[in-house]
CSV table of C-alpha atoms in Angstrom, one decimal:
chain,number,residue,atom,x,y,z
A,30,MET,CA,100.6,86.9,63.7
A,31,THR,CA,103.6,86.1,61.5
A,32,ASN,CA,107.0,87.1,62.7
A,33,GLU,CA,109.1,87.9,59.6
A,34,ARG,CA,112.5,88.1,61.4
A,35,THR,CA,115.1,85.7,60.3
A,36,PRO,CA,116.2,82.7,62.3
A,37,PRO,CA,119.3,83.2,64.5
A,38,LEU,CA,121.8,81.2,62.4
A,39,THR,CA,120.8,82.8,59.1
A,40,GLY,CA,124.0,83.4,57.1
A,41,VAL,CA,125.9,80.3,58.6
A,42,THR,CA,126.8,77.6,56.1
A,43,VAL,CA,127.1,74.1,57.4
A,44,LEU,CA,128.5,71.1,55.5
A,45,GLU,CA,127.2,67.7,56.8
A,46,ILE,CA,128.9,64.5,56.0
A,47,GLY,CA,126.5,62.3,58.0
A,48,ALA,CA,125.0,58.9,58.1
A,49,PHE,CA,122.1,57.6,60.1
A,50,MET,CA,121.6,59.7,63.2
A,51,ALA,CA,124.2,61.7,65.2
A,52,ALA,CA,125.6,64.2,62.6
A,53,PRO,CA,122.3,64.4,60.6
A,54,PHE,CA,120.4,65.2,63.9
A,55,ALA,CA,123.0,67.8,64.8
A,56,ALA,CA,122.7,69.4,61.4
A,57,LEU,CA,118.9,69.3,61.7
A,58,GLN,CA,119.1,71.5,64.8
A,59,LEU,CA,121.4,74.0,63.0
A,60,ALA,CA,119.1,73.9,59.9
A,61,ASP,CA,116.0,74.6,62.1
A,62,LEU,CA,117.9,77.6,63.6
A,63,GLY,CA,118.4,79.0,60.1
A,64,ALA,CA,121.8,77.7,59.0
A,65,LYS,CA,122.1,76.7,55.3
A,66,VAL,CA,122.9,73.0,55.6
A,67,ILE,CA,124.4,71.3,52.6
A,68,LYS,CA,124.2,67.5,53.1
A,69,VAL,CA,127.1,66.0,51.2
A,70,GLU,CA,126.1,62.4,50.4
A,71,HIS,CA,127.7,59.6,48.3
A,72,SER,CA,126.6,59.8,44.7
A,73,THR,CA,125.5,56.2,44.9
A,74,GLY,CA,122.8,55.6,47.4
A,75,GLY,CA,123.5,58.6,49.7
A,76,ASP,CA,122.8,58.5,53.4
A,77,PRO,CA,121.9,54.8,54.4
A,78,VAL,CA,118.7,56.2,56.0
A,79,ARG,CA,117.4,56.7,52.5
A,80,GLN,CA,117.1,52.9,52.3
A,81,THR,CA,115.2,52.7,55.6
A,82,GLY,CA,111.5,52.2,55.5
A,83,PRO,CA,108.7,52.7,55.6
A,84,PHE,CA,108.7,54.4,52.2
A,85,LEU,CA,106.5,57.1,50.7
A,86,GLY,CA,106.8,56.2,47.0
A,87,THR,CA,110.5,55.8,46.5
A,88,GLU,CA,111.4,58.1,49.4
A,89,SER,CA,112.3,57.0,53.0
A,90,SER,CA,109.7,58.4,55.4
A,91,PRO,CA,112.3,58.7,58.2
A,92,PHE,CA,114.8,60.4,55.9
A,93,VAL,CA,112.4,63.2,54.8
A,94,ARG,CA,111.9,64.1,58.4
A,95,ILE,CA,115.4,63.8,59.9
A,96,ASN,CA,116.8,65.8,57.0
A,97,ARG,CA,114.3,68.7,56.6
A,98,ASN,CA,115.5,72.2,55.8
A,99,LYS,CA,118.7,70.8,54.1
A,100,ARG,CA,120.1,70.7,50.6
A,101,SER,CA,121.6,67.5,49.0
A,102,VAL,CA,124.8,67.5,47.1
A,103,ALA,CA,125.8,64.0,45.9
A,104,LEU,CA,129.6,63.5,45.5
A,105,ASP,CA,132.0,60.6,45.6
A,106,LEU,CA,134.7,62.0,47.8
A,107,LYS,CA,137.1,59.2,46.8
A,108,SER,CA,137.2,60.8,43.4
A,109,PRO,CA,139.9,63.5,43.1
A,110,ASP,CA,137.7,65.7,41.0
A,111,ALA,CA,134.8,65.4,43.4
A,112,ARG,CA,137.0,66.1,46.3
A,113,SER,CA,138.3,69.2,44.6
A,114,ALA,CA,134.7,70.4,44.2
A,115,PHE,CA,134.0,69.7,47.8
A,116,LEU,CA,137.0,71.7,48.9
A,117,ARG,CA,135.5,74.7,47.1
A,118,LEU,CA,132.5,74.3,49.4
A,119,VAL,CA,134.9,74.1,52.4
A,120,GLU,CA,136.4,77.4,51.5
A,121,ARG,CA,133.0,79.1,51.9
A,122,ALA,CA,131.7,77.1,54.8
A,123,ASP,CA,131.5,78.0,58.5
A,124,VAL,CA,130.9,74.6,59.9
A,125,LEU,CA,131.5,70.9,59.0
A,126,VAL,CA,129.7,68.2,60.9
A,127,GLU,CA,130.6,64.6,60.3
A,128,ASN,CA,130.1,61.2,62.0
A,129,LEU,CA,132.3,58.8,60.0
A,130,ARG,CA,134.6,56.3,61.8
A,131,PRO,CA,137.6,58.2,63.4
A,132,GLY,CA,140.3,58.4,60.8
A,133,ALA,CA,138.0,58.0,57.8
A,134,MET,CA,137.9,61.8,56.9
A,135,ARG,CA,141.7,62.0,57.4
A,136,ARG,CA,142.3,59.2,55.0
A,137,LEU,CA,140.3,61.1,52.4
A,138,GLY,CA,142.5,64.1,53.0
A,139,LEU,CA,139.6,65.9,54.7
A,140,GLY,CA,140.6,65.8,58.3
A,141,TYR,CA,140.5,68.8,60.5
A,142,GLN,CA,144.2,69.6,60.1
A,143,ASP,CA,143.8,69.3,56.3
A,144,LEU,CA,140.8,71.6,56.1
A,145,ARG,CA,142.0,74.3,58.6
A,146,GLU,CA,144.8,75.0,56.1
A,147,ILE,CA,142.1,75.8,53.6
A,148,ASN,CA,139.7,77.6,55.9
A,149,PRO,CA,141.1,78.6,59.4
A,150,ARG,CA,137.7,79.8,60.4
A,151,LEU,CA,136.1,76.4,60.0
A,152,VAL,CA,134.3,74.9,63.0
A,153,TYR,CA,134.8,71.1,62.5
A,154,ALA,CA,132.5,68.9,64.6
A,155,SER,CA,133.1,65.1,64.8
A,156,GLY,CA,130.6,62.7,66.3
A,157,SER,CA,131.6,59.1,66.9
A,158,GLY,CA,130.9,56.0,69.0
A,159,TRP,CA,133.8,56.3,71.4
A,160,GLY,CA,135.6,59.5,70.6
A,161,GLN,CA,138.5,60.5,68.3
A,162,ASP,CA,141.1,59.0,70.6
A,163,GLY,CA,141.5,56.5,73.5
A,164,PRO,CA,141.6,52.7,73.5
A,165,LEU,CA,138.1,52.2,72.0
A,166,ALA,CA,138.4,54.9,69.3
A,167,ASN,CA,138.7,52.6,66.3
A,168,LEU,CA,135.9,50.3,67.3
A,169,PRO,CA,132.6,50.5,65.6
A,170,GLY,CA,130.0,52.0,67.9
A,171,LEU,CA,126.2,52.1,67.5
A,172,ASP,CA,123.6,53.6,69.8
A,173,ILE,CA,122.9,50.3,71.6
A,174,MET,CA,126.6,49.7,72.3
A,175,ALA,CA,126.9,53.2,73.8
A,176,GLN,CA,123.8,52.6,75.9
A,177,ALA,CA,125.3,49.3,77.1
A,178,ARG,CA,128.8,50.6,78.0
A,179,SER,CA,127.5,53.9,79.3
A,180,GLY,CA,125.5,52.2,82.1
A,181,LEU,CA,122.1,53.2,80.7
A,182,MET,CA,121.0,49.6,80.0
A,183,SER,CA,122.0,48.6,83.5
A,184,ILE,CA,119.4,50.8,85.0
A,185,THR,CA,116.7,50.5,82.3
A,186,GLY,CA,113.9,48.0,82.7
A,187,HIS,CA,112.5,46.1,85.7
A,188,PRO,CA,114.5,44.4,88.5
A,189,GLY,CA,115.3,40.8,87.5
A,190,GLY,CA,114.3,41.4,83.9
A,191,PRO,CA,116.4,41.0,80.7
A,192,PRO,CA,118.5,44.0,79.5
A,193,ALA,CA,116.5,46.8,78.0
A,194,LYS,CA,117.6,49.9,76.1
A,195,VAL,CA,115.9,53.3,76.1
A,196,GLY,CA,113.1,53.1,73.5
A,197,VAL,CA,114.7,55.8,71.3
A,198,PRO,CA,118.4,55.9,70.1
A,199,ILE,CA,119.1,58.3,73.0
A,200,CYS,CA,122.9,58.2,72.8
A,201,ASP,CA,122.8,59.0,69.0
A,202,LEU,CA,120.3,61.8,69.6
A,203,VAL,CA,122.0,63.5,72.5
A,204,CYS,CA,125.4,63.2,70.8
A,205,GLY,CA,123.7,65.2,68.0
A,206,LEU,CA,122.4,67.8,70.4
A,207,TYR,CA,125.8,68.2,72.1
A,208,LEU,CA,127.4,68.6,68.7
A,209,ALA,CA,124.9,71.3,67.8
A,210,LEU,CA,125.4,73.1,71.1
A,211,ALA,CA,129.2,72.9,70.8
A,212,VAL,CA,129.0,74.3,67.2
A,213,THR,CA,127.0,77.3,68.4
A,214,ALA,CA,129.5,77.9,71.2
A,215,ALA,CA,132.4,77.5,68.8
A,216,LEU,CA,130.9,80.1,66.4
A,217,ARG,CA,130.5,82.5,69.3
A,218,GLU,CA,134.2,81.9,70.2
A,219,ARG,CA,135.1,82.5,66.6
A,220,ASP,CA,133.5,85.9,66.8
A,221,ARG,CA,136.1,86.7,69.4
A,222,SER,CA,139.2,84.9,68.2
A,223,GLY,CA,138.6,84.8,64.4
A,224,THR,CA,139.5,81.1,64.2
A,225,GLY,CA,137.6,77.8,64.2
A,226,GLN,CA,138.3,74.7,66.2
A,227,HIS,CA,137.7,70.9,66.3
A,228,ILE,CA,134.8,69.5,68.3
A,229,ASP,CA,134.9,65.8,69.5
A,230,VAL,CA,131.6,64.4,70.9
A,231,SER,CA,131.0,60.7,71.4
A,232,LEU,CA,127.9,58.6,71.9
A,233,PHE,CA,129.6,56.9,74.9
A,234,GLU,CA,130.3,60.1,76.8
A,235,ALA,CA,127.0,61.6,75.8
A,236,GLY,CA,125.3,58.5,77.4
A,237,VAL,CA,127.4,58.7,80.6
A,238,SER,CA,126.6,62.4,80.9
A,239,PHE,CA,123.0,61.4,81.9
A,240,ALA,CA,124.1,59.7,85.1
A,241,VAL,CA,123.5,62.7,87.3
A,242,TRP,CA,121.6,60.8,90.1
A,243,GLU,CA,123.8,57.7,89.7
A,244,ALA,CA,127.0,59.7,90.0
A,245,GLY,CA,125.6,61.5,93.1
A,246,LYS,CA,124.9,58.2,94.7
A,247,TYR,CA,128.1,56.3,93.7
A,248,PHE,CA,130.6,59.1,94.4
A,249,ALA,CA,129.0,59.7,97.8
A,250,THR,CA,128.3,56.1,99.0
A,251,GLY,CA,129.9,53.7,96.5
A,252,GLU,CA,126.4,52.3,95.8
A,253,VAL,CA,125.8,51.1,92.2
A,254,GLY,CA,122.2,51.6,90.9
A,255,GLY,CA,120.2,49.0,89.1
A,256,PRO,CA,116.9,48.9,87.1
A,257,MET,CA,113.9,50.3,88.9
A,258,GLY,CA,111.1,50.1,86.3
A,259,SER,CA,109.5,53.5,86.2
A,260,ALA,CA,110.5,54.5,89.8
A,261,HIS,CA,112.8,57.5,90.5
A,262,GLN,CA,116.2,56.9,91.9
A,263,SER,CA,115.8,59.3,94.8
A,264,ASN,CA,112.2,60.2,95.3
A,265,ALA,CA,108.9,58.5,96.0
A,266,PRO,CA,106.1,58.3,95.1
A,267,TYR,CA,107.4,59.2,91.6
A,268,GLN,CA,106.5,56.4,89.1
A,269,ALA,CA,103.7,54.7,87.2
A,270,VAL,CA,101.0,53.0,89.3
A,271,HIS,CA,98.2,50.7,88.4
A,272,SER,CA,94.8,52.2,87.5
A,273,SER,CA,91.7,50.1,86.8
A,274,ASP,CA,92.3,50.4,83.0
A,275,GLY,CA,96.1,50.6,82.8
A,276,TYR,CA,98.7,52.9,84.4
A,277,VAL,CA,99.1,56.5,85.4
A,278,THR,CA,102.3,58.4,86.3
A,279,ILE,CA,102.4,60.3,89.5
A,280,GLY,CA,105.0,62.6,91.2
A,281,ALA,CA,104.2,63.6,94.8
A,282,THR,CA,107.6,64.4,96.1
A,283,THR,CA,107.3,67.8,97.8
A,284,PRO,CA,105.6,68.2,101.2
A,285,ARG,CA,102.8,70.2,99.6
A,286,ASN,CA,102.3,67.7,96.7
A,287,TRP,CA,102.4,64.7,99.1
A,288,GLN,CA,99.6,66.2,101.2
A,289,ALA,CA,97.5,67.2,98.2
A,290,PHE,CA,98.0,63.8,96.6
A,291,CYS,CA,96.8,61.9,99.7
A,292,GLY,CA,93.8,64.2,100.0
A,293,ALA,CA,92.8,63.9,96.4
A,294,LEU,CA,92.8,60.1,96.4
A,295,GLY,CA,91.4,59.5,99.9
A,296,LEU,CA,94.7,58.4,101.3
A,297,THR,CA,94.9,60.8,104.2
A,298,ARG,CA,95.7,57.9,106.5
A,299,LEU,CA,99.1,57.7,105.0
A,300,LEU,CA,99.9,61.2,106.3
A,301,ALA,CA,99.9,59.9,109.9
A,302,ASP,CA,102.0,56.9,109.1
A,303,PRO,CA,105.6,57.4,110.4
A,304,ARG,CA,107.0,55.3,107.5
A,305,TYR,CA,106.0,58.1,105.2
A,306,ALA,CA,106.7,61.1,107.4
A,307,ASP,CA,109.2,62.7,105.0
A,308,ALA,CA,110.8,62.2,101.6
A,309,PHE,CA,113.6,60.0,102.8
A,310,SER,CA,111.2,57.8,104.7
A,311,ARG,CA,108.9,57.4,101.8
A,312,LEU,CA,111.9,56.4,99.6
A,313,GLU,CA,113.1,53.9,102.1
A,314,ASN,CA,109.7,52.3,102.3
A,315,ARG,CA,108.7,52.7,98.7
A,316,ALA,CA,107.5,49.1,98.1
A,317,GLU,CA,105.0,49.3,101.0
A,318,LEU,CA,104.0,52.8,100.0
A,319,ILE,CA,103.2,51.9,96.4
A,320,LYS,CA,101.2,48.9,97.5
A,321,SER,CA,99.1,51.2,99.7
A,322,ILE,CA,98.6,53.7,96.9
A,323,GLU,CA,97.6,51.0,94.4
A,324,THR,CA,94.9,49.7,96.7
A,325,VAL,CA,93.1,52.9,95.8
A,326,THR,CA,94.3,53.7,92.3
A,327,SER,CA,93.6,50.2,90.9
A,328,THR,CA,89.9,50.8,91.6
A,329,MET,CA,89.9,54.1,89.6
A,330,SER,CA,90.2,54.8,85.9
A,331,THR,CA,93.2,56.6,84.6
A,332,ALA,CA,90.9,59.5,83.6
A,333,GLU,CA,89.5,59.8,87.1
A,334,ILE,CA,92.9,59.8,88.7
A,335,ILE,CA,94.1,62.4,86.3
A,336,GLU,CA,91.1,64.6,86.9
A,337,ARG,CA,91.4,64.4,90.7
A,338,LEU,CA,95.2,65.0,90.8
A,339,ASN,CA,95.0,67.9,88.2
A,340,LYS,CA,92.3,69.5,90.3
A,341,ALA,CA,94.6,69.2,93.4
A,342,GLY,CA,97.6,70.5,91.5
A,343,VAL,CA,99.6,67.3,91.8
A,344,PRO,CA,101.9,66.4,88.8
A,345,CYS,CA,100.5,63.4,86.9
A,346,ALA,CA,100.0,62.2,83.3
A,347,PRO,CA,98.6,59.2,81.4
A,348,ILE,CA,101.0,57.0,79.4
A,349,ALA,CA,100.4,57.9,75.8
A,350,ASP,CA,101.3,55.8,72.8
A,351,TYR,CA,102.6,57.6,69.7
A,352,GLY,CA,99.3,57.4,68.0
A,353,GLU,CA,98.0,59.6,70.8
A,354,VAL,CA,101.1,61.8,70.9
A,355,PHE,CA,100.9,62.6,67.2
A,356,THR,CA,97.3,63.7,67.5
A,357,ASP,CA,97.6,65.4,70.9
A,358,GLU,CA,95.4,68.5,71.1
A,359,HIS,CA,97.9,70.4,73.3
A,360,LEU,CA,100.6,70.0,70.7
A,361,ALA,CA,98.2,70.8,68.0
A,362,ALA,CA,97.1,74.0,69.8
A,363,ARG,CA,100.8,75.1,70.1
A,364,GLY,CA,101.4,74.4,66.4
A,365,PHE,CA,104.1,71.8,67.1
A,366,PHE,CA,103.5,69.6,64.0
A,367,TRP,CA,103.8,71.2,60.6
A,368,ASP,CA,103.8,70.2,56.9
A,369,ALA,CA,106.9,70.6,54.8
A,370,PRO,CA,106.8,70.7,51.0
A,371,HIS,CA,108.6,68.0,49.0
A,372,PRO,CA,109.1,68.0,45.2
A,373,THR,CA,107.6,64.5,44.7
A,374,LEU,CA,105.6,63.8,47.9
A,375,GLY,CA,103.7,67.0,48.4
A,376,SER,CA,103.3,67.9,52.0
A,377,VAL,CA,105.2,65.8,54.6
A,378,ARG,CA,104.2,66.1,58.3
A,379,GLN,CA,107.1,67.1,60.5
A,380,LEU,CA,107.9,67.0,64.2
A,381,GLY,CA,108.4,70.6,65.4
A,382,SER,CA,111.5,72.0,67.0
A,383,PRO,CA,111.2,72.4,70.8
A,384,MET,CA,113.1,75.6,70.5
A,385,ARG,CA,110.6,78.5,70.6
A,386,MET,CA,112.2,81.9,70.3
A,387,SER,CA,110.1,85.0,70.5
A,388,GLU,CA,112.2,87.2,68.2
A,389,THR,CA,114.1,84.9,65.9
A,390,PRO,CA,111.9,81.9,65.1
A,391,VAL,CA,113.1,78.6,63.9
A,392,GLN,CA,113.0,77.8,60.2
A,393,ARG,CA,110.2,75.7,58.6
A,394,ALA,CA,111.2,75.1,55.0
A,395,GLY,CA,111.5,71.9,53.0
A,396,ALA,CA,111.3,68.2,53.8
A,397,GLY,CA,114.4,66.0,53.4
A,398,PRO,CA,115.7,66.5,49.8
A,399,VAL,CA,115.9,64.1,46.9
A,400,LEU,CA,119.5,62.7,46.5
A,401,GLY,CA,121.5,65.2,44.5
A,402,ALA,CA,118.7,67.6,44.2
A,403,ASP,CA,120.9,70.6,44.8
A,404,THR,CA,124.3,69.4,43.5
A,405,ARG,CA,124.3,71.6,40.4
A,406,GLU,CA,123.0,74.8,42.1
A,407,VAL,CA,125.4,74.5,45.1
A,408,LEU,CA,128.5,73.7,43.1
A,409,LEU,CA,127.8,76.6,40.7
A,410,ALA,CA,127.5,78.9,43.6
A,411,ALA,CA,130.8,77.6,44.9
A,412,GLY,CA,132.6,78.5,41.7
A,413,CYS,CA,132.5,75.3,39.7
A,414,SER,CA,131.6,75.7,36.0
A,415,ALA,CA,128.7,74.0,34.3
A,416,ALA,CA,131.3,72.0,32.3
A,417,GLU,CA,133.0,70.8,35.4
A,418,ILE,CA,129.8,69.7,37.0
A,419,ASP,CA,128.8,67.9,33.8
A,420,HIS,CA,132.1,66.1,33.8
A,421,LEU,CA,131.6,65.0,37.4
A,422,VAL,CA,128.2,63.7,36.6
A,423,ALA,CA,129.3,61.9,33.5
A,424,ALA,CA,132.2,60.2,35.4
A,425,GLY,CA,129.8,59.0,38.1
A,426,ALA,CA,131.6,61.2,40.7
A,427,ALA,CA,128.5,63.3,41.3
A,428,LEU,CA,124.7,63.0,40.9
A,429,ALA,CA,122.6,65.9,39.9
A,430,ASP,CA,118.9,65.1,40.2
A,431,ASP,CA,117.6,67.9,38.0
A,432,VAL,CA,114.4,65.9,37.4
A,433,GLY,CA,113.5,65.7,41.1
A,434,GLY,CA,113.9,69.4,41.4
A,435,ALA,CA,115.9,71.4,43.9
A,436,THR,CA,114.7,71.4,47.4
A,437,THR,CA,116.6,74.4,48.5
A,438,THR,CA,115.5,76.5,51.5
A,439,SER,CA,116.6,79.8,50.1
A,440,SER,CA,113.1,80.7,48.8
A,441,ALA,CA,111.1,79.2,51.6
A,442,THR,CA,109.2,81.4,54.0
A,443,THR,CA,110.2,81.1,57.6
A,444,THR,CA,107.4,81.7,60.0
A,445,THR,CA,106.4,81.3,63.6
A,446,THR,CA,103.1,81.8,65.3
A,447,ARG,CA,102.9,83.8,68.5
A,448,ARG,CA,100.4,82.3,71.0
């Protein structure tokens, strides 16, 4: 059944001045929720992700996924004429999301204080490596530096092994999520006060915010955690264990699950062992516990372990690679993956939004746009004349890709499937 209600942020206009990950990922969340996101890119080259492979024809495969449901306006904001055109967009916008180095927007005359004079209702969200102020503010900061300084790399990997980062750019991504969350909160506040505000989210602090177990330990005992492989900081057994054909993850941390786990795998002898009498004891004796568990699990296939534990109601899962994830039948049954239209590539498979809303579904419109695909249409709607736009294009201060075709979301059908 198709739900024809509009997404929750329909009517909200977002300007994105973003590169790589944090701001584009934040704007992606807002676009999925129905906001009209206008991605303002440099007229030469655009977002650097456009040059990141693999490529589908001349288009970046990562770009057309990270930037779905957006429009592309290509302007050189160092050009006075292009900046004037951009300010017309600001007059009509609700939100601006940017992740340039702190001070860069201000040097362009586009800082928060500058733009609030033009549009006091503007919610201005800044993502950066280290924040807009403080001793580190002016340093370049990428995801791996934030993972390093935030402590994440100190607890990732195996004891005695080399430093390892989380496999995805987690600080970039969660910074984007915090930006999107803060934007929605600021819009709610604007409903009450009538004015916008400045939002400052850093990769560094986003990474530190994950340290819920580590903070609980350090501020209580002064103990500093270290890498533990797949094991949990405070519970056991809760980790990956050997099977005969690989590994399987298990989580038997409650009294009920611990008893069911031992019964399902023929380990009932462990129930009478005083070393494993309660959760704290099992944690203190984790090394011996895991050895005992693996004497059994290493003789069984992953599929057999999963079948037994699922039947007993014990949390468990195989370790899937992304080839398996992207063809997972559970995700397929829930309609998680979907195909977005693109003017030159046809259909482009997309990761779905995890946000499932029964009454106001997320938007599923176009794949990431061709550079400058919407420059002309968006600037005309903002009040620029055709002659002004032609002048910008002729001067190299704007790019209008009329050949590639606009990839606007205005005419796209937004649907969701009830299951």
